Each structure stands twice: as C-alpha cells, then as structure tokens.
Amino acid sequence: TTYNRSCVIINPVRDAISAWFREKLVPLSPEYIQGWVAAIAKNTNFSEAAKSGVLMSGIVETQRTTAALTRAAARGALSVRNAKDVLTFLPRLIREANIVAERATRIGTYLKLRNKGVNKLEAAIRARDVTVDFAKSGNTMRLINQIIPFSNASLQGSANLLRTIRSNPKWAIAAS
C-alpha cells in the first residue's frame, strides 16, 4: 500500500473518518490542519509526536526506531542526484505522500488530546489507536500476517470499531 497511488486519496479520507469517530477530531479543525502541517513540515509538533511514539504505528514506521524516524525527518525533501533517483522519483513521491497522510491524522489527534490536557503517554497511545496500529500484534498474528497479508490490519481495524462502540454506544449510533 505504501506505493499505491490510490491510497494517497483513500487513506486520508478513511483516517479522517476514523479519527472523527474514535476521538471526535473534526476534519479541517485547527488540530487536524496542524497535524497535516507537522507531517509535511516536520516541525516541533512532528518532533514531539515522534518522540512520544505516535509515528511508530504506521505501516512503514513499524520497522524504524524513534531515532531513525528523527534522522529520516531531518533529511527533508526528496532529492534527485543521479539517473536512478530520476527513475524512482514518482514511486518515492507516492511513498512519501502516503506516509505523510498516515502521520497527519495521528499527529492531529495527538495535538488535540495534548491541548485537552491528556498526558503524553495516553495521548500517544490514543493517537496510535485512532487508525490502524500496524505495530500491534503478537507472535501468532505476525505469523498469520506473513501467510495472509494485511490480516493484522483488518483485525486491528475491527477491534478499534468494536472498542469504540462498546465505550460510547450513543456516539456510535449518532455517527452511523
């Protein structure tokens, strides 16, 4: 999905709906916009979210440490230095757009929760859970995921939905 150009459109819409449903993060609210700005500009909000572990739940970030994420963020824009960079520019651009889209909603949620006074750890956990947390799985699920790709993502998405319905049934009915 990282290199899928249609996910650049589909995933942000899905994540915005999920964040609205789970944490009442209104699309185009100040925190939502700040999340997008942070994901693109890699500003201080980005750094705080990265250090808190918010970004470690993405499909790409699950393979990186917080230090590696910070180093990758410092590199900045895509560069073109040789013929290989020219040939791979479009796939790299799609990959980066998908990563930004995945991060933006989580950072926006984290910022909203921090503004409400939620402590950093709880805000980070809830921001990771606002969409599918790809890092959440046990040994058995990792094995199943190798056999049936994205089965963990499906399971985590369903678990998120059920948790939301259980914790706030009136909101779930109103939102649907």
Short mmCIF file of C-alpha atoms in Angstrom, two decimals:
data_model
loop_
_atom_site.label_atom_id
_atom_site.label_comp_id
_atom_site.label_asym_id
_atom_site.label_seq_id
_atom_site.Cartn_x
_atom_site.Cartn_y
_atom_site.Cartn_z
CA THR A 1 0.00 0.00 0.00
CA THR A 2 2.97 2.30 0.51
CA TYR A 3 3.48 2.68 -3.25
CA ASN A 4 -0.20 2.57 -4.22
CA ARG A 5 -1.16 5.94 -5.70
CA SER A 6 -4.88 5.46 -4.98
CA CYS A 7 -4.11 5.16 -1.26
CA VAL A 8 -2.96 8.80 -1.28
CA ILE A 9 -6.64 9.72 -1.65
CA ILE A 10 -8.43 6.82 0.04
CA ASN A 11 -6.36 6.53 3.23
CA PRO A 12 -6.63 10.17 4.39
CA VAL A 13 -10.41 10.05 3.98
CA ARG A 14 -10.62 6.76 5.87
CA ASP A 15 -8.28 8.05 8.60
CA ALA A 16 -10.22 11.32 8.96
CA ILE A 17 -13.47 9.38 9.41
CA SER A 18 -11.80 7.05 11.89
CA ALA A 19 -10.33 9.95 13.91
CA TRP A 20 -13.69 11.71 13.95
CA PHE A 21 -15.43 8.51 15.02
CA ARG A 22 -12.87 7.45 17.68
CA GLU A 23 -11.59 10.75 19.10
CA LYS A 24 -14.02 13.33 17.69
CA LEU A 25 -11.21 15.01 15.74
CA VAL A 26 -13.19 17.11 13.29
CA PRO A 27 -11.74 17.15 9.75
CA LEU A 28 -10.37 20.63 8.93
CA SER A 29 -10.34 21.60 12.62
CA PRO A 30 -7.25 23.51 13.82
CA GLU A 31 -5.62 20.37 15.28
CA TYR A 32 -6.33 18.40 12.12
CA ILE A 33 -4.71 21.11 9.97
CA GLN A 34 -1.79 21.37 12.41
CA GLY A 35 -1.31 17.60 12.08
CA TRP A 36 -1.02 17.92 8.30
CA VAL A 37 1.35 20.87 8.60
CA ALA A 38 3.50 18.95 11.09
CA ALA A 39 3.57 15.83 8.90
CA ILE A 40 4.68 17.86 5.89
CA ALA A 41 6.98 20.45 7.50
CA LYS A 42 8.36 18.13 10.20
CA ASN A 43 8.17 20.95 12.74
CA THR A 44 8.24 20.86 16.56
CA ASN A 45 4.79 19.22 16.70
CA PHE A 46 6.18 16.45 14.49
CA SER A 47 9.23 16.05 16.74
CA GLU A 48 7.11 15.87 19.89
CA ALA A 49 4.81 13.28 18.31
CA ALA A 50 7.78 11.24 17.06
CA LYS A 51 9.46 11.28 20.48
CA SER A 52 6.19 10.23 22.12
CA GLY A 53 5.92 7.19 19.82
CA VAL A 54 2.89 8.34 17.83
CA LEU A 55 4.55 7.61 14.49
CA MET A 56 5.67 4.09 15.37
CA SER A 57 2.30 2.64 14.37
CA GLY A 58 2.41 3.26 10.63
CA ILE A 59 2.99 0.56 8.07
CA VAL A 60 6.48 1.95 7.30
CA GLU A 61 7.35 3.23 10.75
CA THR A 62 6.89 -0.13 12.49
CA GLN A 63 10.27 -1.09 11.05
CA ARG A 64 12.05 2.02 12.42
CA THR A 65 13.12 3.26 15.82
CA THR A 66 12.29 6.74 17.11
CA ALA A 67 15.92 7.77 16.45
CA ALA A 68 15.68 6.51 12.87
CA LEU A 69 12.43 8.42 12.36
CA THR A 70 14.05 11.62 13.64
CA ARG A 71 17.06 11.13 11.31
CA ALA A 72 14.76 10.44 8.34
CA ALA A 73 12.76 13.58 9.13
CA ALA A 74 15.93 15.69 9.19
CA ARG A 75 16.74 14.67 5.61
CA GLY A 76 13.79 16.66 4.33
CA ALA A 77 12.66 16.76 0.71
CA LEU A 78 13.17 14.13 -1.95
CA SER A 79 16.42 14.60 -3.80
CA VAL A 80 17.45 13.82 -7.37
CA ARG A 81 21.19 13.25 -7.66
CA ASN A 82 21.54 10.61 -10.35
CA ALA A 83 19.67 8.66 -13.03
CA LYS A 84 18.34 6.12 -10.52
CA ASP A 85 16.83 8.98 -8.47
CA VAL A 86 15.10 10.30 -11.60
CA LEU A 87 13.64 6.87 -12.42
CA THR A 88 12.45 6.27 -8.87
CA PHE A 89 11.21 9.80 -8.15
CA LEU A 90 7.50 9.13 -8.77
CA PRO A 91 7.35 5.94 -6.64
CA ARG A 92 9.29 7.73 -3.87
CA LEU A 93 6.91 10.70 -4.09
CA ILE A 94 3.88 8.38 -3.80
CA ARG A 95 5.52 6.62 -0.85
CA GLU A 96 6.21 9.92 0.94
CA ALA A 97 2.67 11.19 0.25
CA ASN A 98 1.24 8.00 1.78
CA ILE A 99 3.49 8.33 4.84
CA VAL A 100 2.51 11.99 5.33
CA ALA A 101 -1.17 11.10 5.02
CA GLU A 102 -0.80 8.30 7.56
CA ARG A 103 1.06 10.51 10.03
CA ALA A 104 -1.11 13.64 9.71
CA THR A 105 -4.24 12.24 11.35
CA ARG A 106 -2.29 10.67 14.18
CA ILE A 107 -0.36 13.89 14.86
CA GLY A 108 -3.59 15.92 14.72
CA THR A 109 -5.21 13.56 17.22
CA TYR A 110 -2.15 13.73 19.47
CA LEU A 111 -2.24 17.55 19.38
CA LYS A 112 -5.97 17.62 20.17
CA LEU A 113 -5.51 15.32 23.15
CA ARG A 114 -2.48 17.25 24.44
CA ASN A 115 -4.46 20.52 24.13
CA LYS A 116 -7.19 18.90 26.24
CA GLY A 117 -4.61 18.15 28.96
CA VAL A 118 -4.18 14.43 28.33
CA ASN A 119 -0.71 13.26 29.37
CA LYS A 120 1.84 12.42 26.66
CA LEU A 121 1.71 8.64 27.06
CA GLU A 122 -2.07 8.37 26.92
CA ALA A 123 -2.23 10.87 24.05
CA ALA A 124 0.35 8.85 22.11
CA ILE A 125 -1.48 5.56 22.67
CA ARG A 126 -4.84 7.03 21.70
CA ALA A 127 -3.32 8.72 18.64
CA ARG A 128 -1.84 5.39 17.55
CA ASP A 129 -5.22 3.73 18.01
CA VAL A 130 -7.12 6.40 16.07
CA THR A 131 -6.35 4.48 12.88
CA VAL A 132 -4.95 1.01 12.37
CA ASP A 133 -1.89 0.44 14.58
CA PHE A 134 0.26 -1.82 12.41
CA ALA A 135 2.69 -2.39 15.28
CA LYS A 136 0.05 -4.08 17.45
CA SER A 137 0.31 -7.83 17.12
CA GLY A 138 1.58 -10.86 18.95
CA ASN A 139 3.77 -13.69 17.68
CA THR A 140 0.82 -15.69 16.34
CA MET A 141 -0.62 -12.70 14.49
CA ARG A 142 2.78 -11.91 12.96
CA LEU A 143 2.92 -15.47 11.60
CA ILE A 144 -0.65 -15.27 10.26
CA ASN A 145 0.14 -11.89 8.69
CA GLN A 146 3.04 -13.46 6.78
CA ILE A 147 0.66 -16.05 5.33
CA ILE A 148 -2.34 -13.75 4.82
CA PRO A 149 -1.07 -10.20 4.15
CA PHE A 150 -2.88 -7.37 5.97
CA SER A 151 -4.84 -9.76 8.20
CA ASN A 152 -3.49 -7.89 11.24
CA ALA A 153 -4.64 -4.56 9.79
CA SER A 154 -8.12 -5.98 9.29
CA LEU A 155 -8.21 -7.40 12.80
CA GLN A 156 -6.95 -4.16 14.38
CA GLY A 157 -9.48 -2.08 12.42
CA SER A 158 -12.33 -4.33 13.56
CA ALA A 159 -11.08 -4.25 17.17
CA ASN A 160 -10.95 -0.43 17.06
CA LEU A 161 -14.52 -0.25 15.81
CA LEU A 162 -15.81 -2.65 18.48
CA ARG A 163 -13.92 -0.79 21.25
CA THR A 164 -15.45 2.49 20.12
CA ILE A 165 -18.96 1.05 20.02
CA ARG A 166 -18.51 -0.56 23.46
CA SER A 167 -17.04 2.55 25.11
CA ASN A 168 -19.55 5.02 23.64
CA PRO A 169 -22.62 3.34 22.13
CA LYS A 170 -24.63 6.59 21.86
CA TRP A 171 -21.84 8.26 19.85
CA ALA A 172 -21.53 5.17 17.65
CA ILE A 173 -25.25 5.24 16.84
CA ALA A 174 -25.17 9.00 16.19
CA ALA A 175 -22.08 8.72 13.98
CA SER A 176 -23.51 5.92 11.88
#
